[in-house]
Amino acid sequence: MDLGSLLHLLIPSWNSVAILAFFFAYLAIAGSILPGKLVPGAVLQDGSRLHYRCNGLISLLLLAGILGAASKLEIISLTVIADRGLELLSTTFLFSFLVTLVLYAVGCKTSNRSSSLKPHLSGNLLDDWWFGIQLNPQFMGIDLKFFFVRAGMMGWLFINLSIFARSIQEGTLSRSMVLFQLFCALYILDYFIHEEYMTSTWDIIAERLGFMLVFGDLVWIPFTFSIQGWWLLSNKVELRTATVIANCFTFVIGYLVFRGANKQKHVFKKDPKAPIWGKPPRVIGGKLLASGYWGIARHCNYLGDLLLALSFSLPCGMSSPVPYFYPIYLLILLTWRERRDEARCAEKYREIWAEYRRLVPWRILPYVY
Ligand code: NDP
């Protein structure tokens, strides 16, 4: 494809605007009215707490049902996202850009002093726009940070499914495509089953909402995490049975470590006495968990996520680095993030954190890093 046609495909159309508008409107309405567990967020500096309605799974299943029915009635085509991938990408990018300008302007004007809405201005416009100035901005009662993460994770699944539909339509469905689709779908469904764990993650509790997070959620996650699927549409890979088994093994181990570690921390935060792997937990200074996965490495959850990311790319074989974009990016991101989190925790927990470091010397991968 030459540059001219590529640029042409990137031009946003009214159709892509309509698809995005429908998606956001659906999520806003479904998120507000569908039933779901109301989960209290972390206690903020001023002692307040936000509450999150965790109804992502039911919203996702209902949307899948609506789209399935609409396609049966020939109102929409299941390949519409795959067919309009590039224009949807540029439309979402423009949306992220505009919405963060609005967030910046509204944030600057606010006189609200609560921990959620108080503006944090560094005076550097670019920095403030990039990192955001408010912790938890809202729109019509919707917590925007939680909303955008949900949109990004769901968007990723629907892009994948549309690619899947296209590969069936083109008659190119392969073992590789099935494995890639299966692993990603399980990961995303699992994310929504455990959506409440998201409420205690770094993004939600510590990161302000600026372009970095909005772009990351809406553009980066759905459009770059699906690269393997786009790649498989035009590349054929022959997978041997042994490779398929090794691939499944990587996924299962990655999943157990990722979900196990995140679950242990979440349970510990709610009940610091809850047993870990059947034994009373080892706790440092009454605040830090040092048993289970958190006694193996200080960020074992990142290790699990990295193995999962690798399992999403292994179905593409080794002939090209392109499908490995996601695991490579994640390795860089999580190493950087681990350093930032380490600095935050060292400042927050001081001598308790130093004790934890002594007890658990490995950052992510025991005996390596
Ligand atoms: P964590 O969920 O690991 O949260 C870090 C926080 O947990 C710390 O700031 C601290 O917060 C608390 N904490 C750290 N160590 C301990 C301990 N030993 N005992 C008790 N509390 C502890 O990090 P993230 O939010 O970065 O990641 C959450 C998940 O999301 C991970 O599995 C990660 O892999 C995944 N992720 C995936 C990305 C992707 O692009 N696929 C991007 C980013 C994250 P506190 O002050 O509350 O104690």
Short mmCIF file of C-alpha atoms and ligand atoms in Angstrom, two decimals:
data_model
loop_
_atom_site.label_atom_id
_atom_site.label_comp_id
_atom_site.label_asym_id
_atom_site.label_seq_id
_atom_site.Cartn_x
_atom_site.Cartn_y
_atom_site.Cartn_z
CA MET A 1 0.00 0.00 0.00
CA ASP A 2 1.48 3.39 -0.97
CA LEU A 3 1.59 6.39 1.38
CA GLY A 4 -1.20 8.21 -0.52
CA SER A 5 -3.72 5.39 -0.06
CA LEU A 6 -2.66 4.92 3.56
CA LEU A 7 -3.30 8.60 4.31
CA HIS A 8 -6.62 8.37 2.48
CA LEU A 9 -7.69 5.43 4.68
CA LEU A 10 -6.78 7.44 7.76
CA ILE A 11 -9.20 10.27 7.01
CA PRO A 12 -12.04 10.11 9.57
CA SER A 13 -15.48 9.62 8.04
CA TRP A 14 -18.92 10.32 9.47
CA ASN A 15 -19.38 6.55 9.68
CA SER A 16 -16.43 6.18 12.01
CA VAL A 17 -17.67 9.13 14.09
CA ALA A 18 -21.08 7.43 14.31
CA ILE A 19 -19.54 4.08 15.36
CA LEU A 20 -17.52 5.76 18.09
CA ALA A 21 -20.46 7.89 19.25
CA PHE A 22 -22.70 4.81 19.43
CA PHE A 23 -20.05 2.91 21.40
CA PHE A 24 -19.52 5.69 23.96
CA ALA A 25 -23.25 6.42 24.30
CA TYR A 26 -23.94 2.71 24.83
CA LEU A 27 -21.22 2.44 27.47
CA ALA A 28 -22.40 5.55 29.28
CA ILE A 29 -26.03 4.36 29.40
CA ALA A 30 -25.24 0.70 30.14
CA GLY A 31 -22.70 1.70 32.81
CA SER A 32 -25.28 3.88 34.56
CA ILE A 33 -28.32 1.62 34.44
CA LEU A 34 -27.19 -2.01 34.37
CA PRO A 35 -26.81 -3.75 37.74
CA GLY A 36 -23.31 -4.27 39.13
CA LYS A 37 -21.41 -4.46 42.39
CA LEU A 38 -20.69 -1.02 43.85
CA VAL A 39 -17.02 -1.15 44.84
CA PRO A 40 -15.42 1.49 47.08
CA GLY A 41 -12.18 2.88 45.65
CA ALA A 42 -8.98 3.65 47.57
CA VAL A 43 -9.22 6.19 50.41
CA LEU A 44 -8.02 9.49 48.97
CA GLN A 45 -5.81 12.05 50.69
CA ASP A 46 -8.78 14.03 52.01
CA GLY A 47 -10.36 10.83 53.39
CA SER A 48 -13.01 10.64 50.66
CA ARG A 49 -13.67 7.54 48.54
CA LEU A 50 -15.15 7.13 45.10
CA HIS A 51 -17.46 4.24 44.31
CA TYR A 52 -17.30 2.26 41.08
CA ARG A 53 -20.20 0.31 39.60
CA CYS A 54 -18.55 -2.82 38.23
CA ASN A 55 -21.00 -3.85 35.53
CA GLY A 56 -18.48 -4.13 32.68
CA LEU A 57 -19.12 -7.82 32.07
CA ILE A 58 -22.89 -7.51 31.69
CA SER A 59 -22.40 -4.37 29.53
CA LEU A 60 -20.01 -6.31 27.31
CA LEU A 61 -22.25 -9.37 26.93
CA LEU A 62 -25.30 -7.23 26.20
CA LEU A 63 -23.42 -5.25 23.55
CA ALA A 64 -22.16 -8.47 21.96
CA GLY A 65 -25.78 -9.72 21.90
CA ILE A 66 -27.06 -6.47 20.36
CA LEU A 67 -24.36 -6.49 17.67
CA GLY A 68 -24.93 -10.19 16.96
CA ALA A 69 -28.67 -9.59 16.53
CA ALA A 70 -28.07 -6.49 14.38
CA SER A 71 -25.80 -8.50 12.10
CA LYS A 72 -28.38 -11.33 11.79
CA LEU A 73 -30.94 -8.70 10.76
CA GLU A 74 -28.34 -7.35 8.30
CA ILE A 75 -28.40 -3.91 9.96
CA ILE A 76 -24.62 -3.98 10.43
CA SER A 77 -21.74 -6.05 9.13
CA LEU A 78 -19.54 -7.83 11.67
CA THR A 79 -16.47 -6.87 9.66
CA VAL A 80 -17.24 -3.14 9.86
CA ILE A 81 -14.47 -2.44 12.39
CA ALA A 82 -11.87 -4.46 10.48
CA ASP A 83 -12.97 -2.76 7.23
CA ARG A 84 -12.68 0.73 8.73
CA GLY A 85 -9.77 0.08 11.11
CA LEU A 86 -7.57 3.00 10.07
CA GLU A 87 -10.28 5.65 10.01
CA LEU A 88 -11.53 4.45 13.39
CA LEU A 89 -7.98 4.77 14.66
CA SER A 90 -7.63 8.38 13.51
CA THR A 91 -11.13 9.30 14.72
CA THR A 92 -10.37 7.88 18.18
CA PHE A 93 -7.04 9.68 18.21
CA LEU A 94 -8.70 13.02 17.39
CA PHE A 95 -11.33 12.37 20.04
CA SER A 96 -8.64 11.70 22.66
CA PHE A 97 -6.86 14.89 21.69
CA LEU A 98 -9.99 17.03 21.90
CA VAL A 99 -11.30 15.50 25.08
CA THR A 100 -7.99 16.08 26.88
CA LEU A 101 -8.01 19.74 25.82
CA VAL A 102 -11.46 20.01 27.39
CA LEU A 103 -10.27 18.17 30.51
CA TYR A 104 -7.39 20.62 30.78
CA ALA A 105 -9.58 23.69 30.35
CA VAL A 106 -12.29 22.49 32.74
CA GLY A 107 -9.69 21.30 35.28
CA CYS A 108 -7.96 24.71 35.29
CA LYS A 109 -11.22 26.51 36.00
CA THR A 110 -12.47 24.32 38.81
CA SER A 111 -12.60 25.68 42.33
CA ASN A 112 -13.28 22.22 43.76
CA ARG A 113 -10.61 21.31 46.36
CA SER A 114 -11.48 17.62 46.90
CA SER A 115 -8.68 15.10 46.23
CA SER A 116 -10.53 13.85 43.14
CA LEU A 117 -11.02 17.19 41.41
CA LYS A 118 -8.41 19.57 42.81
CA PRO A 119 -6.25 20.79 39.89
CA HIS A 120 -2.53 19.94 40.06
CA LEU A 121 -0.88 22.53 37.83
CA SER A 122 2.85 22.46 37.22
CA GLY A 123 2.70 25.60 35.08
CA ASN A 124 4.04 23.72 32.06
CA LEU A 125 1.10 23.48 29.67
CA LEU A 126 2.44 20.46 27.79
CA ASP A 127 3.18 18.54 30.99
CA ASP A 128 -0.21 19.36 32.47
CA TRP A 129 -2.05 18.33 29.31
CA TRP A 130 -0.01 15.12 28.96
CA PHE A 131 -0.24 13.91 32.57
CA GLY A 132 -3.56 15.59 33.35
CA ILE A 133 -4.40 17.89 36.19
CA GLN A 134 -7.27 16.17 37.98
CA LEU A 135 -7.22 12.73 39.54
CA ASN A 136 -10.79 11.67 38.86
CA PRO A 137 -12.67 14.08 36.57
CA GLN A 138 -16.32 13.30 36.00
CA PHE A 139 -18.88 13.96 33.28
CA MET A 140 -22.59 13.70 34.08
CA GLY A 141 -21.78 11.59 37.13
CA ILE A 142 -19.54 9.20 35.14
CA ASP A 143 -15.99 8.67 36.38
CA LEU A 144 -14.09 9.29 33.16
CA LYS A 145 -10.96 7.37 34.07
CA PHE A 146 -12.86 4.16 34.80
CA PHE A 147 -15.03 4.76 31.72
CA PHE A 148 -12.08 5.10 29.33
CA VAL A 149 -10.28 1.99 30.62
CA ARG A 150 -13.50 0.02 30.13
CA ALA A 151 -13.97 1.44 26.63
CA GLY A 152 -10.39 0.54 25.67
CA MET A 153 -10.58 -3.05 26.90
CA MET A 154 -13.95 -3.61 25.23
CA GLY A 155 -12.79 -1.88 22.07
CA TRP A 156 -9.83 -4.27 21.90
CA LEU A 157 -12.18 -7.30 22.04
CA PHE A 158 -14.53 -5.91 19.39
CA ILE A 159 -11.67 -5.08 17.03
CA ASN A 160 -10.38 -8.64 17.46
CA LEU A 161 -13.80 -10.15 16.86
CA SER A 162 -14.26 -8.09 13.73
CA ILE A 163 -10.86 -9.29 12.46
CA PHE A 164 -12.00 -12.85 13.25
CA ALA A 165 -15.20 -12.32 11.24
CA ARG A 166 -13.15 -10.96 8.36
CA SER A 167 -10.79 -13.92 8.35
CA ILE A 168 -13.81 -16.28 8.22
CA GLN A 169 -15.29 -14.17 5.41
CA GLU A 170 -12.01 -14.33 3.46
CA GLY A 171 -11.61 -18.07 4.10
CA THR A 172 -8.21 -17.61 5.78
CA LEU A 173 -9.09 -18.76 9.30
CA SER A 174 -6.08 -20.59 10.77
CA ARG A 175 -5.02 -22.29 14.01
CA SER A 176 -2.91 -19.21 14.75
CA MET A 177 -5.88 -16.87 14.43
CA VAL A 178 -8.03 -19.12 16.63
CA LEU A 179 -5.34 -19.28 19.34
CA PHE A 180 -4.73 -15.52 19.26
CA GLN A 181 -8.45 -14.81 19.44
CA LEU A 182 -9.05 -17.34 22.19
CA PHE A 183 -6.25 -16.07 24.45
CA CYS A 184 -7.18 -12.42 24.05
CA ALA A 185 -10.89 -13.10 24.55
CA LEU A 186 -10.21 -15.09 27.74
CA TYR A 187 -7.93 -12.33 29.03
CA ILE A 188 -10.47 -9.59 28.34
CA LEU A 189 -13.41 -11.57 29.74
CA ASP A 190 -11.36 -12.33 32.83
CA TYR A 191 -10.58 -8.62 33.13
CA PHE A 192 -14.29 -7.83 33.23
CA ILE A 193 -15.10 -10.71 35.59
CA HIS A 194 -12.54 -9.21 37.98
CA GLU A 195 -13.23 -5.59 37.07
CA GLU A 196 -13.35 -4.59 40.72
CA TYR A 197 -9.61 -5.34 41.05
CA MET A 198 -9.02 -2.46 38.66
CA THR A 199 -10.20 -0.07 41.36
CA SER A 200 -6.99 -0.64 43.37
CA THR A 201 -4.52 -0.36 40.48
CA TRP A 202 -1.96 2.36 40.01
CA ASP A 203 -3.78 4.02 37.10
CA ILE A 204 -6.95 4.43 39.11
CA ILE A 205 -5.46 5.41 42.45
CA ALA A 206 -2.42 7.46 41.50
CA GLU A 207 -2.41 8.62 37.85
CA ARG A 208 -4.15 11.84 36.82
CA LEU A 209 -6.34 11.84 33.71
CA GLY A 210 -4.49 13.49 30.85
CA PHE A 211 -3.61 12.67 27.26
CA MET A 212 -1.22 9.89 28.32
CA LEU A 213 -3.97 7.88 29.98
CA VAL A 214 -6.82 8.74 27.60
CA PHE A 215 -4.73 7.99 24.51
CA GLY A 216 -3.38 4.85 26.21
CA ASP A 217 -6.86 3.56 27.00
CA LEU A 218 -8.71 4.52 23.85
CA VAL A 219 -6.12 4.29 21.10
CA TRP A 220 -3.09 2.37 22.27
CA ILE A 221 -4.77 -0.60 23.97
CA PRO A 222 -7.38 -1.47 21.34
CA PHE A 223 -5.44 -0.62 18.20
CA THR A 224 -1.93 -1.82 19.02
CA PHE A 225 -2.80 -4.87 21.13
CA SER A 226 -4.69 -6.23 18.13
CA ILE A 227 -1.71 -5.95 15.74
CA GLN A 228 -1.22 -9.73 15.77
CA GLY A 229 -4.75 -10.19 14.40
CA TRP A 230 -4.25 -7.63 11.61
CA TRP A 231 -0.92 -9.31 10.80
CA LEU A 232 -2.47 -12.78 10.65
CA LEU A 233 -5.06 -11.53 8.15
CA SER A 234 -2.34 -11.20 5.54
CA ASN A 235 0.29 -13.72 6.73
CA LYS A 236 -0.02 -17.49 6.87
CA VAL A 237 1.61 -19.41 9.72
CA GLU A 238 1.85 -23.19 10.05
CA LEU A 239 1.86 -24.17 13.74
CA ARG A 240 3.03 -27.59 14.85
CA THR A 241 1.09 -29.34 17.63
CA ALA A 242 4.07 -29.06 20.00
CA THR A 243 4.12 -25.29 19.42
CA VAL A 244 0.40 -25.06 20.13
CA ILE A 245 0.89 -26.95 23.41
CA ALA A 246 3.86 -24.74 24.43
CA ASN A 247 1.79 -21.70 23.54
CA CYS A 248 -1.16 -22.85 25.69
CA PHE A 249 1.25 -23.60 28.54
CA THR A 250 2.67 -20.06 28.41
CA PHE A 251 -0.84 -18.64 28.50
CA VAL A 252 -1.94 -20.78 31.47
CA ILE A 253 1.19 -20.08 33.57
CA GLY A 254 0.99 -16.37 32.71
CA TYR A 255 -2.67 -16.30 33.68
CA LEU A 256 -2.13 -18.09 37.01
CA VAL A 257 0.66 -15.72 38.04
CA PHE A 258 -1.06 -12.56 36.77
CA ARG A 259 -4.48 -13.25 38.25
CA GLY A 260 -3.11 -14.93 41.39
CA ALA A 261 -0.82 -12.00 42.26
CA ASN A 262 -3.42 -9.31 41.60
CA LYS A 263 -6.04 -11.27 43.54
CA GLN A 264 -3.74 -11.81 46.54
CA LYS A 265 -3.03 -8.08 46.79
CA HIS A 266 -6.68 -7.17 46.37
CA VAL A 267 -7.80 -9.66 49.06
CA PHE A 268 -4.98 -8.52 51.36
CA LYS A 269 -6.05 -4.87 51.08
CA LYS A 270 -9.56 -5.84 52.15
CA ASP A 271 -8.57 -8.30 54.86
CA PRO A 272 -4.88 -8.30 55.87
CA LYS A 273 -5.40 -11.52 57.84
CA ALA A 274 -6.88 -13.57 54.98
CA PRO A 275 -4.77 -16.72 54.36
CA ILE A 276 -2.44 -16.78 51.35
CA TRP A 277 -1.92 -20.23 49.82
CA GLY A 278 -3.58 -21.71 52.92
CA LYS A 279 -1.27 -20.05 55.46
CA PRO A 280 -1.52 -16.83 57.48
CA PRO A 281 0.13 -14.05 55.45
CA ARG A 282 3.51 -12.60 56.23
CA VAL A 283 2.88 -8.88 56.66
CA ILE A 284 5.48 -6.12 56.99
CA GLY A 285 4.63 -3.17 59.22
CA GLY A 286 0.95 -4.14 59.09
CA LYS A 287 0.74 -2.80 55.52
CA LEU A 288 2.77 -4.78 52.99
CA LEU A 289 2.14 -8.33 51.93
CA ALA A 290 5.29 -10.46 51.68
CA SER A 291 3.81 -13.91 51.07
CA GLY A 292 2.43 -15.73 48.07
CA TYR A 293 3.43 -14.13 44.78
CA TRP A 294 4.37 -10.95 46.66
CA GLY A 295 7.03 -12.94 48.51
CA ILE A 296 8.57 -14.16 45.23
CA ALA A 297 9.06 -10.81 43.50
CA ARG A 298 7.86 -7.30 44.29
CA HIS A 299 5.92 -7.18 41.01
CA CYS A 300 5.11 -10.77 40.16
CA ASN A 301 1.84 -9.53 38.61
CA TYR A 302 3.94 -7.84 35.89
CA LEU A 303 5.70 -11.13 35.18
CA GLY A 304 2.34 -12.85 34.65
CA ASP A 305 1.19 -10.07 32.35
CA LEU A 306 4.39 -10.33 30.29
CA LEU A 307 3.95 -14.09 29.84
CA LEU A 308 0.37 -13.50 28.75
CA ALA A 309 1.47 -10.85 26.26
CA LEU A 310 4.00 -13.31 24.85
CA SER A 311 1.32 -15.97 24.50
CA PHE A 312 -0.78 -13.57 22.38
CA SER A 313 2.13 -13.22 19.92
CA LEU A 314 3.56 -16.75 19.81
CA PRO A 315 0.72 -17.98 17.50
CA CYS A 316 2.24 -15.72 14.83
CA GLY A 317 5.48 -17.73 14.71
CA MET A 318 8.91 -16.18 14.50
CA SER A 319 9.10 -14.93 10.93
CA SER A 320 8.46 -11.28 11.78
CA PRO A 321 8.98 -8.97 14.76
CA VAL A 322 5.76 -7.06 13.96
CA PRO A 323 3.39 -9.32 15.97
CA TYR A 324 5.76 -9.00 18.94
CA PHE A 325 5.03 -5.31 19.26
CA TYR A 326 2.78 -5.82 22.30
CA PRO A 327 5.12 -7.96 24.48
CA ILE A 328 8.08 -5.72 23.62
CA TYR A 329 6.13 -2.56 24.44
CA LEU A 330 4.80 -4.12 27.65
CA LEU A 331 8.29 -5.11 28.75
CA ILE A 332 9.44 -1.50 28.38
CA LEU A 333 6.28 -0.09 29.99
CA LEU A 334 6.24 -2.41 32.98
CA THR A 335 9.97 -2.02 33.68
CA TRP A 336 9.52 1.75 33.65
CA ARG A 337 6.32 1.53 35.67
CA GLU A 338 7.90 -0.75 38.24
CA ARG A 339 10.58 1.91 38.80
CA ARG A 340 7.98 4.65 39.22
CA ASP A 341 5.88 2.53 41.56
CA GLU A 342 8.98 1.58 43.54
CA ALA A 343 9.79 5.30 44.03
CA ARG A 344 6.20 6.01 45.07
CA CYS A 345 6.12 3.14 47.55
CA ALA A 346 9.56 3.99 48.95
CA GLU A 347 8.28 7.49 49.70
CA LYS A 348 4.93 6.33 51.04
CA TYR A 349 6.07 3.39 53.17
CA ARG A 350 9.67 4.48 53.98
CA GLU A 351 11.35 1.99 56.38
CA ILE A 352 8.62 -0.62 55.85
CA TRP A 353 9.37 -0.58 52.12
CA ALA A 354 13.11 -0.87 52.80
CA GLU A 355 12.37 -3.93 54.94
CA TYR A 356 10.22 -5.40 52.15
CA ARG A 357 13.06 -4.85 49.66
CA ARG A 358 15.46 -6.68 51.97
CA LEU A 359 13.05 -9.58 52.33
CA VAL A 360 12.05 -9.77 48.66
CA PRO A 361 15.02 -8.57 46.61
CA TRP A 362 13.64 -9.37 43.12
CA ARG A 363 11.67 -6.75 41.24
CA ILE A 364 9.87 -8.81 38.55
CA LEU A 365 11.66 -12.05 37.64
CA PRO A 366 13.38 -13.94 40.47
CA TYR A 367 17.15 -14.44 39.98
CA VAL A 368 17.13 -12.29 36.83
CA TYR A 369 15.67 -8.86 37.61
P1 NDP B 1 -0.07 -2.90 41.08
O1 NDP B 1 -1.45 -3.47 40.98
O2 NDP B 1 1.02 -3.85 41.37
O3 NDP B 1 -0.17 -1.74 42.14
C1 NDP B 1 0.94 -1.19 42.74
C2 NDP B 1 0.51 -0.69 44.10
O4 NDP B 1 0.18 -1.80 44.94
C3 NDP B 1 1.58 0.06 44.87
O5 NDP B 1 1.65 1.40 44.47
C4 NDP B 1 1.09 -0.10 46.28
O6 NDP B 1 -0.03 0.78 46.41
C5 NDP B 1 0.57 -1.51 46.29
N1 NDP B 1 1.56 -2.51 46.66
C6 NDP B 1 2.74 -2.80 46.06
N2 NDP B 1 3.36 -3.81 46.67
C7 NDP B 1 2.55 -4.21 47.67
C8 NDP B 1 2.64 -5.22 48.67
N3 NDP B 1 3.68 -6.04 48.75
N4 NDP B 1 1.64 -5.35 49.56
C9 NDP B 1 0.57 -4.52 49.50
N5 NDP B 1 0.43 -3.52 48.59
C10 NDP B 1 1.42 -3.39 47.68
O7 NDP B 1 0.38 -2.16 39.80
P2 NDP B 1 -0.35 -1.65 38.51
O8 NDP B 1 -1.56 -0.88 38.88
O9 NDP B 1 0.72 -0.98 37.74
O10 NDP B 1 -0.77 -2.97 37.72
C11 NDP B 1 -1.97 -3.72 37.93
C12 NDP B 1 -2.04 -4.81 36.85
O11 NDP B 1 -2.31 -4.18 35.60
C13 NDP B 1 -0.73 -5.59 36.70
O12 NDP B 1 -1.00 -6.96 36.60
C14 NDP B 1 -0.16 -5.07 35.41
O13 NDP B 1 0.57 -6.07 34.77
C15 NDP B 1 -1.40 -4.66 34.64
N6 NDP B 1 -1.10 -3.60 33.67
C16 NDP B 1 -1.23 -3.90 32.35
C17 NDP B 1 -0.92 -2.96 31.39
C18 NDP B 1 -1.07 -3.31 29.97
O14 NDP B 1 -0.85 -2.43 29.13
N7 NDP B 1 -1.39 -4.55 29.65
C19 NDP B 1 -0.49 -1.60 31.76
C20 NDP B 1 -0.38 -1.40 33.18
C21 NDP B 1 -0.67 -2.35 34.09
P3 NDP B 1 -0.71 1.22 47.82
O15 NDP B 1 -0.29 2.61 48.02
O16 NDP B 1 -2.19 1.10 47.58
O17 NDP B 1 -0.24 0.28 48.88
#
